[in-house]
Amino acid sequence: MTFLLIFSACFFLFYVAIILFASYKISKPVIQQSVRNHSNNSYTIVVPFRDEIENLKHIYSDLLDLRFDQQRLEVIFIDDHSSDGSFEWLDNCDMPTNFKLLKSSKTGKKQALTQAISQASGSFIITTDADCQLHHNWIKNIEDTIDLNNPILIVQPVISEFKDKLLHQFQYYDSLSLLGINMAVFNTRNYPSLASGANLVFQKEAFIKINPFRDNCHIASGDDMFLLESFLKSDPNSITLNYSPGNLVVTKPENSWVKLVKQRMRWTGKMKRFSNATSFYLGLFSVVSQVILITF
């Protein structure tokens, strides 16, 4: 019993330290080197969705408010067989000419992403989810990162929204802890071990060449991690991680402890499919942290 208490206390202190580290990193202003010659790349934001009519109303507004050259920006919404009127709501919107609405011909997020990317005009693809909140300089910050690093893939920060309920605050701090660990791994090994499809940037040409979903379309989840692992195998030195505040995306938290634990169990189960052992242990860390911190 004494050992368990000591272990839990040490784990808790480690957890707090990681959260403080991540909080400092994502809140610290990043002074980037001046970029003399912008590359003038074009960008396509892909938003897959299924039954998310309320979320779409918010992200649609955020996408309209992005401060970026609209001649070099395209937005593709792709419907993965919604039944709540999501597609119809978007279809009735007076969309700008650089916004497109598609219906996925096959079921599943990977299939929807693949179809949208195949029709994208941008040289870089940016993926996000319908329940996300976006910074108005999001694309500008992404372009600065590309001009400085010339990556084929950028892993960017996603945190859970901070709300009044203890459950939501717990998810906020837990997401910070995962960001902190991912940053620590990147600083040590020079590559990230976690990625979220809510905030990923990659070259369209590289995606088509690597074809990361070729052998896993039958698996319901894991599009982001399968993509990360495939890119790591192809060219690990051309992958970067940018956790500056302007690159941050905020996502909605789960509304019950049961849903949260089930979500993290799915994440851990998904990690077992990857050859990167660090990713598995990070998923396991997330589940263990749920149990220890709830009972602490």
mmCIF file of C-alpha atoms in Angstrom:
data_model
loop_
_atom_site.group_PDB
_atom_site.id
_atom_site.type_symbol
_atom_site.label_atom_id
_atom_site.label_comp_id
_atom_site.label_asym_id
_atom_site.label_seq_id
_atom_site.Cartn_x
_atom_site.Cartn_y
_atom_site.Cartn_z
ATOM 1 C CA MET A 1 0.000 0.000 0.000
ATOM 2 C CA THR A 2 2.853 2.380 0.907
ATOM 3 C CA PHE A 3 4.588 1.636 -2.397
ATOM 4 C CA LEU A 4 1.377 2.376 -4.302
ATOM 5 C CA LEU A 5 0.971 5.723 -2.552
ATOM 6 C CA ILE A 6 4.583 6.688 -3.230
ATOM 7 C CA PHE A 7 4.280 5.629 -6.867
ATOM 8 C CA SER A 8 1.044 7.588 -7.278
ATOM 9 C CA ALA A 9 2.562 10.679 -5.664
ATOM 10 C CA CYS A 10 5.656 10.514 -7.892
ATOM 11 C CA PHE A 11 3.507 9.984 -10.953
ATOM 12 C CA PHE A 12 1.360 12.958 -9.984
ATOM 13 C CA LEU A 13 4.412 15.205 -9.575
ATOM 14 C CA PHE A 14 5.798 14.049 -12.930
ATOM 15 C CA TYR A 15 2.413 14.707 -14.518
ATOM 16 C CA VAL A 16 2.289 18.239 -13.084
ATOM 17 C CA ALA A 17 5.843 18.942 -14.278
ATOM 18 C CA ILE A 18 4.958 17.872 -17.814
ATOM 19 C CA ILE A 19 1.850 20.080 -17.781
ATOM 20 C CA LEU A 20 3.859 23.093 -16.603
ATOM 21 C CA PHE A 21 6.456 22.449 -19.309
ATOM 22 C CA ALA A 22 3.799 22.244 -22.046
ATOM 23 C CA SER A 23 1.945 25.304 -20.719
ATOM 24 C CA TYR A 24 5.153 27.322 -20.824
ATOM 25 C CA LYS A 25 6.035 26.172 -24.338
ATOM 26 C CA ILE A 26 2.673 26.868 -25.987
ATOM 27 C CA SER A 27 2.203 30.209 -24.220
ATOM 28 C CA LYS A 28 5.728 31.480 -24.906
ATOM 29 C CA PRO A 29 5.869 33.829 -27.903
ATOM 30 C CA VAL A 30 7.955 32.286 -30.667
ATOM 31 C CA ILE A 31 10.351 34.647 -32.405
ATOM 32 C CA GLN A 32 10.837 33.152 -35.839
ATOM 33 C CA GLN A 33 13.632 34.047 -38.186
ATOM 34 C CA SER A 34 12.630 36.574 -40.788
ATOM 35 C CA VAL A 35 11.580 35.020 -44.058
ATOM 36 C CA ARG A 36 12.793 37.111 -46.958
ATOM 37 C CA ASN A 37 11.248 35.134 -49.765
ATOM 38 C CA HIS A 38 7.888 33.527 -49.204
ATOM 39 C CA SER A 39 7.344 30.402 -51.247
ATOM 40 C CA ASN A 40 3.804 31.354 -52.297
ATOM 41 C CA ASN A 41 2.602 27.802 -51.763
ATOM 42 C CA SER A 42 -1.077 27.020 -52.095
ATOM 43 C CA TYR A 43 -2.998 25.341 -49.279
ATOM 44 C CA THR A 44 -6.073 23.151 -49.029
ATOM 45 C CA ILE A 45 -7.817 22.748 -45.673
ATOM 46 C CA VAL A 46 -9.707 19.442 -45.503
ATOM 47 C CA VAL A 47 -12.562 19.097 -42.996
ATOM 48 C CA PRO A 48 -14.112 15.604 -42.906
ATOM 49 C CA PHE A 49 -17.364 15.362 -40.985
ATOM 50 C CA ARG A 50 -20.195 13.044 -40.037
ATOM 51 C CA ASP A 51 -23.316 14.259 -38.180
ATOM 52 C CA GLU A 52 -21.736 17.469 -36.885
ATOM 53 C CA ILE A 53 -24.187 20.172 -37.905
ATOM 54 C CA GLU A 54 -23.697 22.294 -34.764
ATOM 55 C CA ASN A 55 -19.910 22.052 -34.885
ATOM 56 C CA LEU A 56 -19.860 22.954 -38.568
ATOM 57 C CA LYS A 57 -21.546 26.284 -37.855
ATOM 58 C CA HIS A 58 -18.639 27.321 -35.644
ATOM 59 C CA ILE A 59 -15.741 26.094 -37.756
ATOM 60 C CA TYR A 60 -17.328 27.529 -40.896
ATOM 61 C CA SER A 61 -17.215 30.946 -39.239
ATOM 62 C CA ASP A 62 -13.595 30.422 -38.141
ATOM 63 C CA LEU A 63 -12.585 29.447 -41.674
ATOM 64 C CA LEU A 64 -14.189 32.585 -43.088
ATOM 65 C CA ASP A 65 -12.217 34.677 -40.586
ATOM 66 C CA LEU A 66 -8.781 33.287 -41.523
ATOM 67 C CA ARG A 67 -6.394 36.083 -42.442
ATOM 68 C CA PHE A 68 -4.676 34.791 -45.545
ATOM 69 C CA ASP A 69 -4.513 35.311 -49.293
ATOM 70 C CA GLN A 70 -7.724 33.665 -50.500
ATOM 71 C CA GLN A 71 -6.206 33.149 -53.948
ATOM 72 C CA ARG A 72 -3.832 30.605 -52.398
ATOM 73 C CA LEU A 73 -6.301 28.987 -50.017
ATOM 74 C CA GLU A 74 -8.903 26.300 -50.644
ATOM 75 C CA VAL A 75 -11.297 24.723 -48.139
ATOM 76 C CA ILE A 76 -12.864 21.308 -48.758
ATOM 77 C CA PHE A 77 -15.645 19.977 -46.558
ATOM 78 C CA ILE A 78 -16.238 16.277 -47.174
ATOM 79 C CA ASP A 79 -19.275 14.477 -45.799
ATOM 80 C CA ASP A 80 -18.758 10.931 -44.522
ATOM 81 C CA HIS A 81 -22.402 9.814 -44.802
ATOM 82 C CA SER A 82 -24.096 12.234 -42.392
ATOM 83 C CA SER A 83 -27.765 11.809 -41.502
ATOM 84 C CA ASP A 84 -28.371 14.926 -39.355
ATOM 85 C CA GLY A 85 -28.601 17.515 -42.120
ATOM 86 C CA SER A 86 -24.926 18.531 -41.965
ATOM 87 C CA PHE A 87 -24.422 18.278 -45.715
ATOM 88 C CA GLU A 88 -27.664 20.121 -46.457
ATOM 89 C CA TRP A 89 -26.769 22.953 -44.066
ATOM 90 C CA LEU A 90 -23.420 23.509 -45.770
ATOM 91 C CA ASP A 91 -24.991 23.137 -49.192
ATOM 92 C CA ASN A 92 -27.342 26.013 -48.367
ATOM 93 C CA CYS A 93 -24.504 28.298 -47.263
ATOM 94 C CA ASP A 94 -23.406 31.059 -49.592
ATOM 95 C CA MET A 95 -19.872 29.712 -49.791
ATOM 96 C CA PRO A 96 -16.930 31.676 -51.188
ATOM 97 C CA THR A 97 -15.632 30.379 -54.507
ATOM 98 C CA ASN A 98 -12.607 28.763 -52.834
ATOM 99 C CA PHE A 99 -14.842 26.632 -50.562
ATOM 100 C CA LYS A 100 -15.982 23.218 -51.816
ATOM 101 C CA LEU A 101 -18.428 20.635 -50.489
ATOM 102 C CA LEU A 102 -18.015 16.955 -51.367
ATOM 103 C CA LYS A 103 -19.704 13.682 -50.474
ATOM 104 C CA SER A 104 -17.438 10.747 -49.752
ATOM 105 C CA SER A 105 -18.105 7.863 -52.114
ATOM 106 C CA LYS A 106 -16.898 5.335 -49.518
ATOM 107 C CA THR A 107 -17.412 4.983 -45.770
ATOM 108 C CA GLY A 108 -14.742 5.967 -43.261
ATOM 109 C CA LYS A 109 -12.572 8.964 -42.435
ATOM 110 C CA LYS A 110 -9.512 7.633 -44.270
ATOM 111 C CA GLN A 111 -11.537 7.175 -47.448
ATOM 112 C CA ALA A 112 -13.031 10.652 -47.086
ATOM 113 C CA LEU A 113 -9.611 12.222 -46.591
ATOM 114 C CA THR A 114 -8.119 10.350 -49.546
ATOM 115 C CA GLN A 115 -10.933 11.460 -51.846
ATOM 116 C CA ALA A 116 -10.721 15.094 -50.745
ATOM 117 C CA ILE A 117 -6.933 15.187 -51.069
ATOM 118 C CA SER A 118 -7.098 13.708 -54.571
ATOM 119 C CA GLN A 119 -9.305 16.652 -55.596
ATOM 120 C CA ALA A 120 -7.372 19.312 -53.688
ATOM 121 C CA SER A 121 -5.647 22.085 -55.618
ATOM 122 C CA GLY A 122 -3.221 23.036 -52.847
ATOM 123 C CA SER A 123 0.391 21.898 -52.781
ATOM 124 C CA PHE A 124 0.052 21.519 -48.997
ATOM 125 C CA ILE A 125 -2.839 19.795 -47.233
ATOM 126 C CA ILE A 126 -4.025 20.947 -43.806
ATOM 127 C CA THR A 127 -6.405 18.632 -41.955
ATOM 128 C CA THR A 128 -8.678 19.581 -39.088
ATOM 129 C CA ASP A 129 -11.938 18.418 -37.502
ATOM 130 C CA ALA A 130 -15.373 20.016 -37.445
ATOM 131 C CA ASP A 131 -15.335 20.501 -33.662
ATOM 132 C CA CYS A 132 -12.172 22.622 -33.680
ATOM 133 C CA GLN A 133 -11.537 26.307 -33.017
ATOM 134 C CA LEU A 134 -8.927 27.971 -35.237
ATOM 135 C CA HIS A 135 -6.634 30.974 -34.732
ATOM 136 C CA HIS A 136 -7.179 33.690 -37.356
ATOM 137 C CA ASN A 137 -3.450 33.614 -38.265
ATOM 138 C CA TRP A 138 -3.359 29.812 -38.397
ATOM 139 C CA ILE A 139 -2.412 29.543 -42.093
ATOM 140 C CA LYS A 140 0.064 32.422 -41.937
ATOM 141 C CA ASN A 141 1.896 30.714 -39.067
ATOM 142 C CA ILE A 142 1.899 27.430 -40.975
ATOM 143 C CA GLU A 143 3.398 29.118 -44.028
ATOM 144 C CA ASP A 144 6.155 30.686 -41.907
ATOM 145 C CA THR A 145 7.038 27.216 -40.603
ATOM 146 C CA ILE A 146 7.130 25.785 -44.126
ATOM 147 C CA ASP A 147 9.299 28.608 -45.463
ATOM 148 C CA LEU A 148 11.811 28.136 -42.645
ATOM 149 C CA ASN A 149 11.971 24.329 -42.511
ATOM 150 C CA ASN A 150 10.776 22.990 -45.888
ATOM 151 C CA PRO A 151 9.084 19.969 -44.244
ATOM 152 C CA ILE A 152 6.948 17.266 -45.813
ATOM 153 C CA LEU A 153 4.933 16.994 -42.575
ATOM 154 C CA ILE A 154 4.256 19.369 -39.671
ATOM 155 C CA VAL A 155 2.797 18.020 -36.423
ATOM 156 C CA GLN A 156 0.927 20.821 -34.651
ATOM 157 C CA PRO A 157 -0.672 21.281 -31.210
ATOM 158 C CA VAL A 158 -4.212 20.296 -30.258
ATOM 159 C CA ILE A 159 -5.607 20.889 -26.790
ATOM 160 C CA SER A 160 -8.979 20.170 -25.235
ATOM 161 C CA GLU A 161 -11.141 23.200 -24.509
ATOM 162 C CA PHE A 162 -10.930 24.537 -20.935
ATOM 163 C CA LYS A 163 -14.376 24.736 -19.299
ATOM 164 C CA ASP A 164 -15.857 25.018 -15.802
ATOM 165 C CA LYS A 165 -16.482 21.323 -15.141
ATOM 166 C CA LEU A 166 -13.784 19.215 -13.478
ATOM 167 C CA LEU A 167 -14.107 16.639 -16.281
ATOM 168 C CA HIS A 168 -13.333 19.246 -18.932
ATOM 169 C CA GLN A 169 -10.463 20.751 -16.942
ATOM 170 C CA PHE A 170 -9.009 17.286 -16.497
ATOM 171 C CA GLN A 171 -9.017 16.748 -20.266
ATOM 172 C CA TYR A 172 -7.426 20.142 -20.806
ATOM 173 C CA TYR A 173 -4.512 19.350 -18.504
ATOM 174 C CA ASP A 174 -4.233 15.816 -19.845
ATOM 175 C CA SER A 175 -3.939 17.133 -23.397
ATOM 176 C CA LEU A 176 -1.221 19.501 -22.183
ATOM 177 C CA SER A 177 0.666 16.577 -20.657
ATOM 178 C CA LEU A 178 0.649 14.703 -23.973
ATOM 179 C CA LEU A 179 1.875 17.824 -25.760
ATOM 180 C CA GLY A 180 4.692 18.126 -23.242
ATOM 181 C CA ILE A 181 5.778 14.525 -23.661
ATOM 182 C CA ASN A 182 5.632 14.788 -27.452
ATOM 183 C CA MET A 183 7.827 17.894 -27.315
ATOM 184 C CA ALA A 184 10.290 16.113 -25.036
ATOM 185 C CA VAL A 185 10.483 13.136 -27.412
ATOM 186 C CA PHE A 186 10.993 15.483 -30.369
ATOM 187 C CA ASN A 187 13.783 17.359 -28.588
ATOM 188 C CA THR A 188 15.474 14.039 -27.755
ATOM 189 C CA ARG A 189 14.988 12.052 -30.961
ATOM 190 C CA ASN A 190 14.203 14.827 -33.447
ATOM 191 C CA TYR A 191 10.877 13.312 -34.473
ATOM 192 C CA PRO A 192 7.386 13.350 -32.928
ATOM 193 C CA SER A 193 5.703 10.226 -31.567
ATOM 194 C CA LEU A 194 2.134 11.524 -31.551
ATOM 195 C CA ALA A 195 0.017 13.396 -34.079
ATOM 196 C CA SER A 196 -3.578 14.554 -34.301
ATOM 197 C CA GLY A 197 -5.557 14.809 -37.517
ATOM 198 C CA ALA A 198 -7.197 17.893 -36.026
ATOM 199 C CA ASN A 199 -4.034 19.843 -36.862
ATOM 200 C CA LEU A 200 -1.733 18.243 -39.428
ATOM 201 C CA VAL A 201 0.058 19.775 -42.415
ATOM 202 C CA PHE A 202 1.721 17.783 -45.190
ATOM 203 C CA GLN A 203 2.745 17.957 -48.822
ATOM 204 C CA LYS A 204 0.076 16.634 -51.157
ATOM 205 C CA GLU A 205 2.713 15.120 -53.443
ATOM 206 C CA ALA A 206 4.300 13.252 -50.521
ATOM 207 C CA PHE A 207 0.909 11.953 -49.374
ATOM 208 C CA ILE A 208 0.137 10.558 -52.823
ATOM 209 C CA LYS A 209 3.580 8.970 -53.092
ATOM 210 C CA ILE A 210 3.569 7.430 -49.600
ATOM 211 C CA ASN A 211 -0.128 6.452 -49.681
ATOM 212 C CA PRO A 212 -0.347 6.054 -45.871
ATOM 213 C CA PHE A 213 -3.834 4.506 -45.811
ATOM 214 C CA ARG A 214 -3.131 1.836 -48.413
ATOM 215 C CA ASP A 215 -3.099 -1.128 -46.019
ATOM 216 C CA ASN A 216 -5.299 0.132 -43.179
ATOM 217 C CA CYS A 217 -8.530 1.478 -44.666
ATOM 218 C CA HIS A 218 -10.380 -1.412 -42.999
ATOM 219 C CA ILE A 219 -9.363 -0.072 -39.562
ATOM 220 C CA ALA A 220 -11.945 2.436 -38.364
ATOM 221 C CA SER A 221 -9.626 4.883 -36.584
ATOM 222 C CA GLY A 222 -5.983 5.918 -36.516
ATOM 223 C CA ASP A 223 -5.761 7.992 -39.683
ATOM 224 C CA ASP A 224 -3.435 10.507 -38.025
ATOM 225 C CA MET A 225 -1.053 7.971 -36.495
ATOM 226 C CA PHE A 226 -0.943 5.773 -39.608
ATOM 227 C CA LEU A 227 -0.071 8.900 -41.572
ATOM 228 C CA LEU A 228 2.654 9.900 -39.107
ATOM 229 C CA GLU A 229 4.205 6.437 -39.084
ATOM 230 C CA SER A 230 4.211 6.223 -42.887
ATOM 231 C CA PHE A 231 5.889 9.621 -43.219
ATOM 232 C CA LEU A 232 8.451 8.687 -40.550
ATOM 233 C CA LYS A 233 9.387 5.575 -42.513
ATOM 234 C CA SER A 234 9.673 7.581 -45.722
ATOM 235 C CA ASP A 235 11.661 10.643 -44.626
ATOM 236 C CA PRO A 236 11.968 11.230 -40.851
ATOM 237 C CA ASN A 237 14.358 14.149 -41.306
ATOM 238 C CA SER A 238 11.724 16.176 -43.173
ATOM 239 C CA ILE A 239 9.169 16.077 -40.359
ATOM 240 C CA THR A 240 8.928 18.922 -37.900
ATOM 241 C CA LEU A 241 6.890 19.800 -34.842
ATOM 242 C CA ASN A 242 5.583 23.330 -34.283
ATOM 243 C CA TYR A 243 3.868 24.043 -30.976
ATOM 244 C CA SER A 244 3.793 27.838 -31.153
ATOM 245 C CA PRO A 245 0.586 29.515 -29.859
ATOM 246 C CA GLY A 246 -0.561 30.689 -33.294
ATOM 247 C CA ASN A 247 -0.514 27.107 -34.599
ATOM 248 C CA LEU A 248 -2.745 25.849 -31.791
ATOM 249 C CA VAL A 249 -6.140 24.241 -32.427
ATOM 250 C CA VAL A 250 -8.708 23.787 -29.654
ATOM 251 C CA THR A 251 -11.052 20.788 -29.728
ATOM 252 C CA LYS A 252 -14.195 19.903 -27.782
ATOM 253 C CA PRO A 253 -13.840 17.665 -24.702
ATOM 254 C CA GLU A 254 -15.815 14.522 -23.931
ATOM 255 C CA ASN A 255 -18.843 15.114 -21.704
ATOM 256 C CA SER A 256 -18.637 12.031 -19.456
ATOM 257 C CA TRP A 257 -15.909 10.119 -17.650
ATOM 258 C CA VAL A 258 -17.082 6.879 -19.233
ATOM 259 C CA LYS A 259 -16.740 8.300 -22.749
ATOM 260 C CA LEU A 260 -13.335 9.700 -21.872
ATOM 261 C CA VAL A 261 -11.935 6.414 -20.568
ATOM 262 C CA LYS A 262 -13.384 4.541 -23.569
ATOM 263 C CA GLN A 263 -11.756 7.084 -25.881
ATOM 264 C CA ARG A 264 -8.358 6.614 -24.268
ATOM 265 C CA MET A 265 -8.721 2.837 -24.315
ATOM 266 C CA ARG A 266 -9.392 3.058 -28.052
ATOM 267 C CA TRP A 267 -6.284 5.193 -28.440
ATOM 268 C CA THR A 268 -4.141 2.681 -26.589
ATOM 269 C CA GLY A 269 -5.581 -0.228 -28.571
ATOM 270 C CA LYS A 270 -4.853 1.669 -31.762
ATOM 271 C CA MET A 271 -1.237 2.271 -30.722
ATOM 272 C CA LYS A 272 -0.553 -1.473 -30.624
ATOM 273 C CA ARG A 273 -0.809 -1.516 -34.402
ATOM 274 C CA PHE A 274 2.186 0.765 -34.826
ATOM 275 C CA SER A 275 5.840 -0.252 -34.916
ATOM 276 C CA ASN A 276 6.839 2.883 -32.976
ATOM 277 C CA ALA A 277 6.963 1.638 -29.375
ATOM 278 C CA THR A 278 7.107 5.181 -27.991
ATOM 279 C CA SER A 279 3.651 5.890 -29.396
ATOM 280 C CA PHE A 280 2.234 2.843 -27.637
ATOM 281 C CA TYR A 281 3.724 3.814 -24.294
ATOM 282 C CA LEU A 282 2.416 7.356 -24.630
ATOM 283 C CA GLY A 283 -1.059 5.971 -25.217
ATOM 284 C CA LEU A 284 -0.650 3.700 -22.220
ATOM 285 C CA PHE A 285 0.564 6.654 -20.153
ATOM 286 C CA SER A 286 -2.631 8.527 -21.001
ATOM 287 C CA VAL A 287 -4.851 5.694 -19.767
ATOM 288 C CA VAL A 288 -2.797 5.113 -16.606
ATOM 289 C CA SER A 289 -2.903 8.821 -15.846
ATOM 290 C CA GLN A 290 -6.699 8.748 -16.035
ATOM 291 C CA VAL A 291 -6.877 6.007 -13.425
ATOM 292 C CA ILE A 292 -4.251 7.384 -11.032
ATOM 293 C CA LEU A 293 -5.391 10.990 -11.116
ATOM 294 C CA ILE A 294 -9.050 10.102 -10.682
ATOM 295 C CA THR A 295 -8.216 8.057 -7.586
ATOM 296 C CA PHE A 296 -5.468 10.323 -6.229
#
